[in-house]
CSV table of C-alpha atoms in Angstrom, one decimal:
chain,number,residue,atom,x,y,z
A,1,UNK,CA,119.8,189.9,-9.5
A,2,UNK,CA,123.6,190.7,-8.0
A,3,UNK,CA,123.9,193.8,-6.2
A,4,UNK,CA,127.7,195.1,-6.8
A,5,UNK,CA,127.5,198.4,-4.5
A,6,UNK,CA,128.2,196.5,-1.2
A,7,UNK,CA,131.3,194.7,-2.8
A,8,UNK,CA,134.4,195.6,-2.9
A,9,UNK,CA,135.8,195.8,-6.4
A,10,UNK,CA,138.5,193.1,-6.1
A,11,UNK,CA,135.0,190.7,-5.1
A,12,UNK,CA,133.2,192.3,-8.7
A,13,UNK,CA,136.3,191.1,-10.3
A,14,UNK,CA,136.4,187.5,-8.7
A,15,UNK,CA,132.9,186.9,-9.6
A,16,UNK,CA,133.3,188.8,-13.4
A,17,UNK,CA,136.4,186.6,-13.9
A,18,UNK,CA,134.6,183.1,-12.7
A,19,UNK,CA,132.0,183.7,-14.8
A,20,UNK,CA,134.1,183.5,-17.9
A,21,UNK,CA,135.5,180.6,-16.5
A,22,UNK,CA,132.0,179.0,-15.9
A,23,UNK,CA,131.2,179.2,-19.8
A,24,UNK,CA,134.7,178.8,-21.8
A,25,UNK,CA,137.4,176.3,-21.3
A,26,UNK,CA,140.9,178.4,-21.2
A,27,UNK,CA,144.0,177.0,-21.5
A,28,UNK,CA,144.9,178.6,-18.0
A,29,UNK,CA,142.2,180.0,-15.6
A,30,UNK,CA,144.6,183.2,-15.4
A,31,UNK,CA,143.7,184.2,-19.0
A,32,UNK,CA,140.0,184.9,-17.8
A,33,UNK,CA,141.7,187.6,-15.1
A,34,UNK,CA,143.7,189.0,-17.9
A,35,UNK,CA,140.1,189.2,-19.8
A,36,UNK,CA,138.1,190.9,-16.9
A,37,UNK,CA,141.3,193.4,-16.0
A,38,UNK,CA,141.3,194.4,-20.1
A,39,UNK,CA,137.9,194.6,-20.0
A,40,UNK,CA,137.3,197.5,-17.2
A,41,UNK,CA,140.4,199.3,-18.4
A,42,UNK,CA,138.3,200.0,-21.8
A,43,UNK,CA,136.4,202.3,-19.4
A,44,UNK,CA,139.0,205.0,-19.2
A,45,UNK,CA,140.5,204.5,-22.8
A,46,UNK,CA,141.7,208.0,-22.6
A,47,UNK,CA,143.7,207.6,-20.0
A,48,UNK,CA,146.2,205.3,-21.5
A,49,UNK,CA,149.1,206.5,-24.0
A,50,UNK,CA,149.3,202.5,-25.1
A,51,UNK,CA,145.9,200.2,-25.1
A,52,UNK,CA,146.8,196.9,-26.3
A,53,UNK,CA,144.2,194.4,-28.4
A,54,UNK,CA,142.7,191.7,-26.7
A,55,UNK,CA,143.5,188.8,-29.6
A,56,UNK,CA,141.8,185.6,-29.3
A,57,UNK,CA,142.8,182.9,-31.4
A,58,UNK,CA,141.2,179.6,-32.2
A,59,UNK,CA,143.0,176.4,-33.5
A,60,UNK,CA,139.9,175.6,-35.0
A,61,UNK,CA,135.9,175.6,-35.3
A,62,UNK,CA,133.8,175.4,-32.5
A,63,UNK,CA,136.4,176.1,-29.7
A,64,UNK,CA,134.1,179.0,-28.4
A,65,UNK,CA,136.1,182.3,-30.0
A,66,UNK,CA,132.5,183.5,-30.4
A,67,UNK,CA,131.3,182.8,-27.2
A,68,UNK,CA,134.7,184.7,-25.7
A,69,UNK,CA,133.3,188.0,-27.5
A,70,UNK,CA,129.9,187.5,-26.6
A,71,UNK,CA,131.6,186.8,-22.6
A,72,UNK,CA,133.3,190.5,-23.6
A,73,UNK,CA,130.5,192.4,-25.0
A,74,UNK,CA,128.6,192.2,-21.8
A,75,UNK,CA,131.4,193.6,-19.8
A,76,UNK,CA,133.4,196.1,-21.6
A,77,UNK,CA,132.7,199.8,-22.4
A,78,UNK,CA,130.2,200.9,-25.8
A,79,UNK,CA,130.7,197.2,-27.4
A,80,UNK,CA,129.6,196.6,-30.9
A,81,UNK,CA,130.0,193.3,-32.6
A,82,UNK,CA,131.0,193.1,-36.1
A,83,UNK,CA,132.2,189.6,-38.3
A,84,UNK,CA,133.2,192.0,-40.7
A,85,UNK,CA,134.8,195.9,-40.7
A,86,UNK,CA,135.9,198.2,-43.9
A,87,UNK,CA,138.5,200.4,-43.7
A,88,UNK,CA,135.8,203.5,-43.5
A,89,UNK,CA,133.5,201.9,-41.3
A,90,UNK,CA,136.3,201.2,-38.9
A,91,UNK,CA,137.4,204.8,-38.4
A,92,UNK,CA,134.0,206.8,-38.9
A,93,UNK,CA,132.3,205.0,-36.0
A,94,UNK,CA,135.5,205.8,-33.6
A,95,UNK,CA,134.9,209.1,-34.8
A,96,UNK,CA,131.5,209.1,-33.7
A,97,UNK,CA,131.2,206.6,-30.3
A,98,UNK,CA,134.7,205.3,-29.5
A,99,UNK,CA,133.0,201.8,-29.3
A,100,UNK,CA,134.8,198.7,-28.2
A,101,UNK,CA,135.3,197.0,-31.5
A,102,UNK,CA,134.7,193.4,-30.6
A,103,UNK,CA,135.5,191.4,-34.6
A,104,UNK,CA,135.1,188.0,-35.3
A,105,UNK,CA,136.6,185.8,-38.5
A,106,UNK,CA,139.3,187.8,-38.1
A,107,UNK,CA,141.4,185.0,-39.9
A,108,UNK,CA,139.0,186.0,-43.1
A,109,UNK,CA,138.2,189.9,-42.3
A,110,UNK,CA,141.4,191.3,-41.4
A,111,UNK,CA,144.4,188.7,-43.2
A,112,UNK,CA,145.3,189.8,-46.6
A,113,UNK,CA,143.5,193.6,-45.8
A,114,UNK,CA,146.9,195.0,-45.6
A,115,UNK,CA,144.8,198.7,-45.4
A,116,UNK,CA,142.8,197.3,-42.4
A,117,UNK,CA,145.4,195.9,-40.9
A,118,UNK,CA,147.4,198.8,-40.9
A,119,UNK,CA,144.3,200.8,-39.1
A,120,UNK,CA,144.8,198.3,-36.6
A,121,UNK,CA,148.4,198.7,-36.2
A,122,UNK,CA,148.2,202.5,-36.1
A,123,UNK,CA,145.7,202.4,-33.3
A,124,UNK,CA,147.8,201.3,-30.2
A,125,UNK,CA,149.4,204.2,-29.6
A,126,UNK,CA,147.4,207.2,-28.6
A,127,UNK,CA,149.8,210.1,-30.2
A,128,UNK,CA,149.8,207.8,-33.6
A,129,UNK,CA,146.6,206.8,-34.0
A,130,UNK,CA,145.0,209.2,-36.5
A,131,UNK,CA,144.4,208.3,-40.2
A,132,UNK,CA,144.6,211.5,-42.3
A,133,UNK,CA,142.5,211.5,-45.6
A,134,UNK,CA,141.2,214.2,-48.2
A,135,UNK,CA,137.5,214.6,-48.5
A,136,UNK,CA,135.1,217.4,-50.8
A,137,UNK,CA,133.9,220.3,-49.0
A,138,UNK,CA,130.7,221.7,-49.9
A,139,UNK,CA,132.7,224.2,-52.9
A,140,UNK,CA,134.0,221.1,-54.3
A,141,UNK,CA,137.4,221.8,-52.8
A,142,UNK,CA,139.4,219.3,-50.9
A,143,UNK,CA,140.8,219.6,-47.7
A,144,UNK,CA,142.7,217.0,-45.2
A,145,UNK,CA,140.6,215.9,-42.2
A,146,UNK,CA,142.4,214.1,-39.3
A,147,UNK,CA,140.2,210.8,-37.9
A,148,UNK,CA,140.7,209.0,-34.8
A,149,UNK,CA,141.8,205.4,-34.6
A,150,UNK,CA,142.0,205.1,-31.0
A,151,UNK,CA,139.5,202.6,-29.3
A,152,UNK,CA,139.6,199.2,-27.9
A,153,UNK,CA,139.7,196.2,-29.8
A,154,UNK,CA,138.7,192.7,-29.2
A,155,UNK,CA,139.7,190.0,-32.3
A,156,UNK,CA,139.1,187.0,-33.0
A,157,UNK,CA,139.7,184.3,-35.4
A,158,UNK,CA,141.1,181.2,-36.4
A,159,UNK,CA,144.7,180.7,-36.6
A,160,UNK,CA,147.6,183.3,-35.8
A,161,UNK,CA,147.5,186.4,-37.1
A,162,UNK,CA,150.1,188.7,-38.1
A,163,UNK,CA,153.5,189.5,-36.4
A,164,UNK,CA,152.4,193.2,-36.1
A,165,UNK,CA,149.1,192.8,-34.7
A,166,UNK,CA,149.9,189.8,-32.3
A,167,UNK,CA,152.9,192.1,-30.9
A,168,UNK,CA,150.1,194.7,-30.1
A,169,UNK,CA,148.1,192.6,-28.1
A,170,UNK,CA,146.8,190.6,-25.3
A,171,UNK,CA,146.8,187.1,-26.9
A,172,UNK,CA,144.8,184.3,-25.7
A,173,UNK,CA,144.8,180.9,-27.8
A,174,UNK,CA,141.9,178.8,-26.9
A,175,UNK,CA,141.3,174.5,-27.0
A,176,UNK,CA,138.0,172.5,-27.9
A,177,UNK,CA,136.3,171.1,-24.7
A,178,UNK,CA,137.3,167.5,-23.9
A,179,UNK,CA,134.1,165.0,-23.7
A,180,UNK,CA,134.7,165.1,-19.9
A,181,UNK,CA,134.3,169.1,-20.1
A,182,UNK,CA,131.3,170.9,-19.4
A,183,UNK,CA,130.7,174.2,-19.5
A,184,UNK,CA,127.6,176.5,-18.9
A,185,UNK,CA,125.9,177.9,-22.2
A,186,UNK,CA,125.4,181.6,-22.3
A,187,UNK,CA,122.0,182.9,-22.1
A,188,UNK,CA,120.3,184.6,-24.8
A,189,UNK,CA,119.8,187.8,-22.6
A,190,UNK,CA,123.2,187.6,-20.8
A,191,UNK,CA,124.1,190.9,-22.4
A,192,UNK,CA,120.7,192.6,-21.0
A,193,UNK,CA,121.4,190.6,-17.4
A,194,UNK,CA,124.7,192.8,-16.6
A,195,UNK,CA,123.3,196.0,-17.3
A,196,UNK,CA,123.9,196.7,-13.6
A,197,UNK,CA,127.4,195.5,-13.6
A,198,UNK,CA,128.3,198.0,-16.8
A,199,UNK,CA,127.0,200.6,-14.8
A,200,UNK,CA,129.1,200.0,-11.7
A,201,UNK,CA,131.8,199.1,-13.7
A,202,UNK,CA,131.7,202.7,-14.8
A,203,UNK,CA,131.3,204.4,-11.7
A,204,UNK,CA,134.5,202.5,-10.2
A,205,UNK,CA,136.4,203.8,-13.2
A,206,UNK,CA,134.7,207.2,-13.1
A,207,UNK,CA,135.8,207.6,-9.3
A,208,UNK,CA,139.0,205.9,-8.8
A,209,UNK,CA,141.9,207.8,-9.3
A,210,UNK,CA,144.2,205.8,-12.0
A,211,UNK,CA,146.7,208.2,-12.5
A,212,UNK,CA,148.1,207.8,-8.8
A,213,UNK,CA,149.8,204.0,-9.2
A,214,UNK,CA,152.6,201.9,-8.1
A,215,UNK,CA,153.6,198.5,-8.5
A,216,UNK,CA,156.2,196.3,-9.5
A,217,UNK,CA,157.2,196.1,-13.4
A,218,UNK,CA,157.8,192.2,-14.0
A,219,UNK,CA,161.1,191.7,-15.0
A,220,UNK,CA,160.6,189.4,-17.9
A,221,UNK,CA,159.3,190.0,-21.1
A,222,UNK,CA,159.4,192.7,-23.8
A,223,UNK,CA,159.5,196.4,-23.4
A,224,UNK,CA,156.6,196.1,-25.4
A,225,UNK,CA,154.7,193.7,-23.6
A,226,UNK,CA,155.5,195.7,-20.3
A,227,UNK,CA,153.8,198.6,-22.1
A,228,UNK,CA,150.5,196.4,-23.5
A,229,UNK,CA,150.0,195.4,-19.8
A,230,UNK,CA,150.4,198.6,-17.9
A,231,UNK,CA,146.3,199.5,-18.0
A,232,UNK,CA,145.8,196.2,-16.9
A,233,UNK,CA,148.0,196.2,-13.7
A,234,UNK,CA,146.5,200.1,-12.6
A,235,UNK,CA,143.4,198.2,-12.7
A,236,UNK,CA,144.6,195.4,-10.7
A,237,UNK,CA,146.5,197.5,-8.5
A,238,UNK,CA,143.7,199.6,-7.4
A,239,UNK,CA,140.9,197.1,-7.0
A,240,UNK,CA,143.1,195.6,-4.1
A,241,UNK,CA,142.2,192.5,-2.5
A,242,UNK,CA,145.4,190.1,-4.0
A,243,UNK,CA,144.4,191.4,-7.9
A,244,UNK,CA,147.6,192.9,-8.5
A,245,UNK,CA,149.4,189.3,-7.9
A,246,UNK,CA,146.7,187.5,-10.5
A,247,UNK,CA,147.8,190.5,-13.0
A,248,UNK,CA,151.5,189.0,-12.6
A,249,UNK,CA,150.5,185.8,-12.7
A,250,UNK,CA,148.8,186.0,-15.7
A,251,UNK,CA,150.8,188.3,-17.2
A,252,UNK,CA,153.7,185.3,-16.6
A,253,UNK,CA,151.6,182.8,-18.0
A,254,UNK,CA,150.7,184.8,-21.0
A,255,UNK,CA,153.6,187.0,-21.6
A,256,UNK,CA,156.4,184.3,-20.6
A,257,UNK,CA,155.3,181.0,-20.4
A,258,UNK,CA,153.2,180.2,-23.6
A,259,UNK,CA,155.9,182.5,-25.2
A,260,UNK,CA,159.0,180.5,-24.2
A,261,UNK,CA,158.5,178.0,-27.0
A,262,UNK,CA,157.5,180.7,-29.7
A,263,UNK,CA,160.7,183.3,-28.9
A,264,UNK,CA,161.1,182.9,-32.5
A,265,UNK,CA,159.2,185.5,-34.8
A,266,UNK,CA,156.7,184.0,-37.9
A,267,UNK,CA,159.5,185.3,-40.5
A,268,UNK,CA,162.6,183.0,-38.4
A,269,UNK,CA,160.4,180.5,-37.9
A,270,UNK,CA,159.8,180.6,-41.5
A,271,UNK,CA,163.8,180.8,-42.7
A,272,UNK,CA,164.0,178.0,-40.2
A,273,UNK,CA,161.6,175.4,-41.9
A,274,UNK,CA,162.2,176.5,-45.5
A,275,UNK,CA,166.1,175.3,-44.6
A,276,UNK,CA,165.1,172.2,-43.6
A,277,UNK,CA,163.2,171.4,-46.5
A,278,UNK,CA,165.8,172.4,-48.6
A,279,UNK,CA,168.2,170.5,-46.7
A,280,UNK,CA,166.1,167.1,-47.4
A,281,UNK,CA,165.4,168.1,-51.4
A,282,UNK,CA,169.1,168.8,-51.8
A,283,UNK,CA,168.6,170.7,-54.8
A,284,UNK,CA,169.5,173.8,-56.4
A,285,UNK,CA,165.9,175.6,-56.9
A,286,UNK,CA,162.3,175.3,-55.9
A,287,UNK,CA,159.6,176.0,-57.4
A,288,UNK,CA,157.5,178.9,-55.5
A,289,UNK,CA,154.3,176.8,-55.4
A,290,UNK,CA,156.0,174.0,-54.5
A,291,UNK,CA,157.8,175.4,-51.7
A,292,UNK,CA,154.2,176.8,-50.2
A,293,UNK,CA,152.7,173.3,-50.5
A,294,UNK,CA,155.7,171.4,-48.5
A,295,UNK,CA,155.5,174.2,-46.2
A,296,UNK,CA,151.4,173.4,-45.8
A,297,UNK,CA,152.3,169.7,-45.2
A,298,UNK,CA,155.0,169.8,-42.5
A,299,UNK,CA,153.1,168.3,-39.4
A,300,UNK,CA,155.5,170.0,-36.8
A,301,UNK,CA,154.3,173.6,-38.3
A,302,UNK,CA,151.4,175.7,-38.0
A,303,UNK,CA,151.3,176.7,-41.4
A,304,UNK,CA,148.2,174.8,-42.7
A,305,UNK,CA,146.3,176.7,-39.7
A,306,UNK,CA,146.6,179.9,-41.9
A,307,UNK,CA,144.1,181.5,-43.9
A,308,UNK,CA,141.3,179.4,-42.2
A,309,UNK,CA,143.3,176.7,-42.4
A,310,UNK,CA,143.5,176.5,-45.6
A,311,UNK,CA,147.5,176.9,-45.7
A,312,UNK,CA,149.6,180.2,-46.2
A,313,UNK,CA,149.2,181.9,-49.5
A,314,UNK,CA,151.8,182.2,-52.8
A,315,UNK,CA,151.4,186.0,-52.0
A,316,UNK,CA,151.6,185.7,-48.1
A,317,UNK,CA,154.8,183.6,-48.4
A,318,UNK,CA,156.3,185.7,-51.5
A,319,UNK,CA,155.6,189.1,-49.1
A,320,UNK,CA,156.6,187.6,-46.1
A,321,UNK,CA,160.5,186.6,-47.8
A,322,UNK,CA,160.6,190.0,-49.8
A,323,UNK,CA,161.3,191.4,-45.8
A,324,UNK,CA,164.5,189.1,-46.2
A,325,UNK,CA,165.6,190.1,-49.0
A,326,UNK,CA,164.5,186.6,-51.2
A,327,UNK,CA,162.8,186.5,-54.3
A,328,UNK,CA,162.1,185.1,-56.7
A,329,UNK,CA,163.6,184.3,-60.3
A,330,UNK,CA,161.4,183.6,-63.7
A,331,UNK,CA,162.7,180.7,-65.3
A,332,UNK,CA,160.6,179.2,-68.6
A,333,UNK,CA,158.6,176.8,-66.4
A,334,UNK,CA,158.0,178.9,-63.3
A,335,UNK,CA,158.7,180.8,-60.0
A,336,UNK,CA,161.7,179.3,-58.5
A,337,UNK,CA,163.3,179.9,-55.2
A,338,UNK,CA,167.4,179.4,-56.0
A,339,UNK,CA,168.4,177.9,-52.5
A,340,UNK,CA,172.6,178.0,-53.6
């Protein structure tokens, strides 16, 4: 069994990060430091104003999404596992243990639960995230009662989720394992195994001072981002020992790199490929479903990774161009985009 009290925390770190490594094939070895530094900032939760998600997203089956939570649930703070959450259920448990949510099929749970989703959204910022319903006293009156959203979040599921969610997060996209690959299978008591490194995990957060920090805001990227990865560079600042340069490194990799060829949002990348398939129809309408279906077959997209790749929906596609302003018009027959 590991002893952690001799090491020094940049060391627990190291080793916390290489075991991720050791069972998951990432598409850059920094994502497993961005996972470990996430991880140990869910021990002070309170302390943060903003606390991003930690999004994991699969292209498809078996590239170890599951796996990646079950990596998580041994490390961060009060975890419960869930493949499915209700609206009620979400907010009643933070009420009662401010767990670390960690959900999976996220691409069948959360899309198209636009009062879930909105939970979700509402819960990265501390002053905002409260969800204020009525409920019957015991005279049978009914009063407001404020409930807590705040607690961390682990998601995964297939696909890319929405704009909303994926702007108020860590986002990690995963890749099957190459026949070449190997990888080390997680035991079926892993979670029991590092009990001990929970517990030191918490005393290092419990004794360090993060309120007392300095270090150098990255340049590039989005105020937002800058915000998401603030707990994550306190942690790295303070454990020392060169952590603070993997936080920037990863933080490039994650927040600029794998973003430079998606600085397009879903909805322009939408406008984008709807006017090309326009452009080659050179007509005057569409029909609705037809516009979804060429939309599901252009290879170039990611469209048909949607809904478990199943394709976007009528309704996704007819909400998603309502925010632009385009709908659409009855004619005898059908639906029909005009595209004059």
């Amino acid at each position: 069994m590991t002893s952690y009290q001799d090491m020094p925390f940049s060391v627990v770190l190291t080793k916390m990060a290489e075991d991720i490594r050791s069972h998951m094939i990432l598409q850059h070895s920094s994502h497993a430091d961005a996972a470990v530094l996430w991880a140990v900032a869910t021990y002070r939760m309170d302390l943060w104003s903003i606390f991003p998600k930690f999004l994991i997203s699969s292209p498809d089956k078996e590239c170890g999404k599951t796996t990646f939570l079950e990596l998580l649930e041994a490390i961060v703070l009060k975890p419960v596992m869930a493949a499915n959450v209700t609206t009620s259920s979400f907010f009643r448990l933070i009420e009662e243990v401010q767990p670390t949510y960690l959900i999976d099929e996220a691409d069948l749970s959360i899309k198209n639960n636009n009062q879930l989703l909105s939970l979700l959204n509402a819960s990265h910022r501390k002053r905002g995230a409260y969800k204020i319903i009525s409920e019957s006293n015991s005279k049978g009156n009914w009063t407001p009662k404020q409930w807590s959203l705040w607690t961390p979040q682990v998601i995964a599921g297939i696909g890319q989720q929405e704009d909303t969610l994926m702007s108020r997060s860590i986002c990690v996209n995963l890749r099957r394992k190459m026949q070449s690959e190997t990888v080390a299978s997680v035991a079926s008591d892993y979670f029991e195994l590092l009990e001990d490194l929970r517990i030191h995990v918490a005393n290092w957060t419990a004794q360090i001072n993060l309120t007392d920090h300095t270090w150098e805001i990255p340049s590039q990227g989005s105020d937002r981002a800058k915000d998401n990865w603030k707990p994550l560079f306190v942690i790295a600042s303070k454990a020392g020992g060169g952590w603070i340069d993997k936080a920037h490194a990863a933080y490039e990799q994650l927040e600029v790199n794998s973003k430079a060829s998606k600085s397009i949002s879903v909805g322009t990348e939408l406008l984008i490929d709807i006017r090309r398939i326009i452009a080659r129809k050179d007509v005057g309408q569409i029909r609705a479903s037809e516009l979804r279906q060429e939309l599901n077959l252009l290879e170039d997209s990611e469209w048909n990774s949607f809904n478990g790749f199943k394709g976007i929906t009528q309704k996704w596609l007819s909400n998603k161009l309502k925010g632009y302003g385009v709908e659409t018009e009855k004619t005898r027959d059908a639906n029909v985009y005009l595209t004059n």
